[in-house]
mmCIF file of C-alpha atoms in Angstrom:
data_model
loop_
_atom_site.group_PDB
_atom_site.id
_atom_site.type_symbol
_atom_site.label_atom_id
_atom_site.label_comp_id
_atom_site.label_asym_id
_atom_site.label_seq_id
_atom_site.Cartn_x
_atom_site.Cartn_y
_atom_site.Cartn_z
ATOM 1 C CA MET A 20 159.116 -168.943 -28.364
ATOM 2 C CA ASN A 21 162.331 -169.242 -25.624
ATOM 3 C CA LYS A 22 165.383 -167.534 -27.359
ATOM 4 C CA VAL A 23 167.499 -165.798 -26.239
ATOM 5 C CA ILE A 24 171.181 -163.832 -27.256
ATOM 6 C CA LEU A 25 173.871 -162.520 -24.538
ATOM 7 C CA ILE A 26 177.005 -161.005 -25.142
ATOM 8 C CA GLY A 27 179.559 -160.602 -22.211
ATOM 9 C CA ASN A 28 182.688 -161.884 -20.781
ATOM 10 C CA LEU A 29 183.152 -165.431 -19.064
ATOM 11 C CA THR A 30 183.604 -165.067 -15.185
ATOM 12 C CA ARG A 31 185.338 -168.284 -15.159
ATOM 13 C CA ASP A 32 187.657 -170.742 -17.393
ATOM 14 C CA ALA A 33 184.897 -173.330 -19.195
ATOM 15 C CA GLU A 34 184.651 -176.350 -17.721
ATOM 16 C CA VAL A 35 184.578 -179.452 -20.432
ATOM 17 C CA PHE A 36 183.595 -183.382 -19.207
ATOM 18 C CA GLU A 37 182.290 -186.070 -20.886
ATOM 19 C CA THR A 38 178.801 -187.897 -20.087
ATOM 20 C CA ASN A 39 178.595 -191.631 -19.003
ATOM 21 C CA ALA A 40 176.933 -191.984 -23.203
ATOM 22 C CA GLY A 41 179.998 -190.227 -24.086
ATOM 23 C CA LYS A 42 178.536 -186.727 -24.700
ATOM 24 C CA SER A 43 180.763 -183.407 -24.526
ATOM 25 C CA VAL A 44 179.701 -180.949 -21.951
ATOM 26 C CA CYS A 45 180.831 -177.356 -21.418
ATOM 27 C CA LYS A 46 180.039 -175.539 -18.890
ATOM 28 C CA PHE A 47 180.721 -171.988 -18.369
ATOM 29 C CA SER A 48 179.742 -168.417 -16.966
ATOM 30 C CA VAL A 49 178.877 -165.216 -18.435
ATOM 31 C CA ALA A 50 178.125 -161.409 -17.213
ATOM 32 C CA VAL A 51 176.271 -159.456 -18.813
ATOM 33 C CA GLN A 52 176.489 -155.580 -18.424
ATOM 34 C CA ARG A 53 173.263 -154.148 -18.650
ATOM 35 C CA ASP A 54 173.015 -150.696 -21.247
ATOM 36 C CA PHE A 55 171.304 -148.664 -18.316
ATOM 37 C CA LYS A 56 173.030 -147.174 -15.438
ATOM 38 C CA GLY A 57 171.752 -147.777 -11.867
ATOM 39 C CA ALA A 58 171.085 -145.665 -9.231
ATOM 40 C CA ASP A 59 174.963 -145.561 -8.000
ATOM 41 C CA GLY A 60 175.674 -144.186 -11.814
ATOM 42 C CA ASN A 61 177.178 -147.918 -12.785
ATOM 43 C CA PHE A 62 175.970 -149.927 -15.056
ATOM 44 C CA PRO A 63 174.978 -153.564 -13.492
ATOM 45 C CA THR A 64 175.975 -156.776 -14.699
ATOM 46 C CA ASP A 65 173.864 -159.953 -14.975
ATOM 47 C CA PHE A 66 175.468 -163.243 -14.293
ATOM 48 C CA PHE A 67 174.063 -166.317 -16.361
ATOM 49 C CA ASN A 68 175.328 -169.735 -16.476
ATOM 50 C CA GLY A 69 175.750 -171.789 -19.483
ATOM 51 C CA VAL A 70 176.160 -175.207 -21.103
ATOM 52 C CA LEU A 71 177.093 -176.071 -24.497
ATOM 53 C CA TRP A 72 176.672 -179.752 -25.916
ATOM 54 C CA GLY A 73 178.062 -181.878 -28.633
ATOM 55 C CA ASP A 74 181.673 -181.575 -30.673
ATOM 56 C CA HIS A 75 181.303 -177.593 -30.478
ATOM 57 C CA ALA A 76 181.598 -177.517 -27.210
ATOM 58 C CA ALA A 77 184.743 -180.420 -26.689
ATOM 59 C CA LYS A 78 186.966 -177.628 -29.251
ATOM 60 C CA LEU A 79 185.658 -174.526 -27.853
ATOM 61 C CA ALA A 80 186.266 -175.143 -24.254
ATOM 62 C CA GLY A 81 189.654 -174.896 -24.201
ATOM 63 C CA TYR A 82 189.231 -170.938 -25.328
ATOM 64 C CA MET A 83 186.568 -170.093 -23.465
ATOM 65 C CA THR A 84 188.770 -168.683 -20.523
ATOM 66 C CA LYS A 85 188.092 -165.877 -18.150
ATOM 67 C CA GLY A 86 187.784 -162.689 -18.757
ATOM 68 C CA LYS A 87 187.363 -163.486 -23.027
ATOM 69 C CA LYS A 88 184.170 -161.729 -24.521
ATOM 70 C CA ILE A 89 181.923 -164.355 -26.081
ATOM 71 C CA ALA A 90 178.479 -164.232 -27.818
ATOM 72 C CA VAL A 91 175.626 -167.049 -26.872
ATOM 73 C CA GLU A 92 172.742 -168.184 -28.402
ATOM 74 C CA GLY A 93 170.541 -170.331 -27.169
ATOM 75 C CA ARG A 94 167.576 -170.917 -24.645
ATOM 76 C CA VAL A 95 166.647 -170.227 -20.810
ATOM 77 C CA GLN A 96 165.983 -173.670 -18.765
ATOM 78 C CA ASN A 97 165.166 -174.425 -15.390
ATOM 79 C CA ARG A 98 165.822 -178.039 -13.964
ATOM 80 C CA THR A 99 165.237 -178.965 -10.331
ATOM 81 C CA TYR A 100 167.493 -181.063 -8.296
ATOM 82 C CA GLU A 101 167.819 -182.291 -4.366
ATOM 83 C CA ASP A 102 170.874 -181.115 -2.805
ATOM 84 C CA LYS A 103 172.894 -183.199 -0.321
ATOM 85 C CA ASP A 104 170.567 -181.948 2.529
ATOM 86 C CA GLY A 105 167.208 -183.415 0.789
ATOM 87 C CA GLN A 106 166.199 -179.405 -0.075
ATOM 88 C CA LYS A 107 164.407 -178.927 -3.853
ATOM 89 C CA ARG A 108 167.009 -176.473 -6.310
ATOM 90 C CA THR A 109 165.696 -174.668 -9.067
ATOM 91 C CA VAL A 110 168.625 -173.835 -11.427
ATOM 92 C CA THR A 111 168.221 -171.619 -14.367
ATOM 93 C CA GLU A 112 170.741 -171.805 -17.106
ATOM 94 C CA ILE A 113 171.188 -170.915 -20.321
ATOM 95 C CA PHE A 114 171.381 -173.951 -23.267
ATOM 96 C CA ALA A 115 173.552 -172.902 -25.812
ATOM 97 C CA ASP A 116 172.832 -173.502 -29.440
ATOM 98 C CA ASN A 117 175.832 -171.253 -30.685
ATOM 99 C CA VAL A 118 178.494 -169.601 -28.914
ATOM 100 C CA GLU A 119 180.827 -167.049 -30.423
ATOM 101 C CA LEU A 120 184.376 -165.937 -29.629
ATOM 102 C CA LEU A 121 184.517 -162.418 -29.895
ATOM 103 C CA THR A 122 187.845 -161.256 -28.405
ATOM 104 C CA PRO A 123 190.344 -160.594 -30.981
ATOM 105 C CA ARG A 124 192.563 -163.702 -32.210
ATOM 106 C CA GLU A 125 196.230 -163.322 -32.186
ATOM 107 C CA LYS A 126 197.702 -163.845 -35.323
ATOM 108 C CA GLY A 127 199.885 -166.314 -35.499
ATOM 109 C CA THR A 128 198.566 -168.407 -32.684
ATOM 110 C CA GLU A 129 197.709 -171.534 -32.052
ATOM 111 C CA TYR A 130 193.946 -170.642 -31.014
ATOM 112 C CA ALA A 131 193.848 -168.476 -34.176
ATOM 113 C CA LYS A 132 194.344 -171.354 -36.073
ATOM 114 C CA GLU A 133 191.927 -173.397 -34.081
ATOM 115 C CA VAL A 134 188.881 -170.781 -33.974
ATOM 116 C CA GLN A 135 188.733 -170.909 -37.666
ATOM 117 C CA THR A 136 188.585 -174.766 -37.688
ATOM 118 C CA VAL A 137 185.680 -174.515 -35.214
ATOM 119 C CA LYS A 138 184.173 -172.214 -37.128
ATOM 120 C CA LYS A 139 184.379 -174.551 -40.479
ATOM 121 C CA THR A 140 183.274 -177.346 -38.762
ATOM 122 C CA ARG A 141 180.263 -176.067 -37.103
ATOM 123 C CA PRO A 142 177.223 -177.680 -38.382
ATOM 124 C CA ALA A 143 175.321 -175.870 -41.223
ATOM 125 C CA LEU A 144 171.947 -174.471 -40.483
ATOM 126 C CA THR A 145 169.101 -175.692 -42.050
ATOM 127 C CA GLU A 146 165.859 -173.915 -43.125
#
């Protein structure tokens, strides 16, 4: 089983683009604080790169801005590529099945209205 759930803050604004096939892709990075203190007395932080595909990606990307708190549910995947120097590189990413915006909505703003629309248009899970 490959399942991950993360809650953290976006470290940069999400980037959204379309593939050659016209599919929306949203890339983001999230900082997740560990639940224990390190030797220095601070809570260590891990940084994860995430990818969200489809219509949900296009709708959420504009609201996934640096500093906002999100919850991510998905799976961990590795991919390899060759860099410009011909070196083989491996990247670990979170492929998100679901992303929830956790930063409180600002009442009466476009953000609040759009978040409600995104939640209503999310595909239903089937059993």
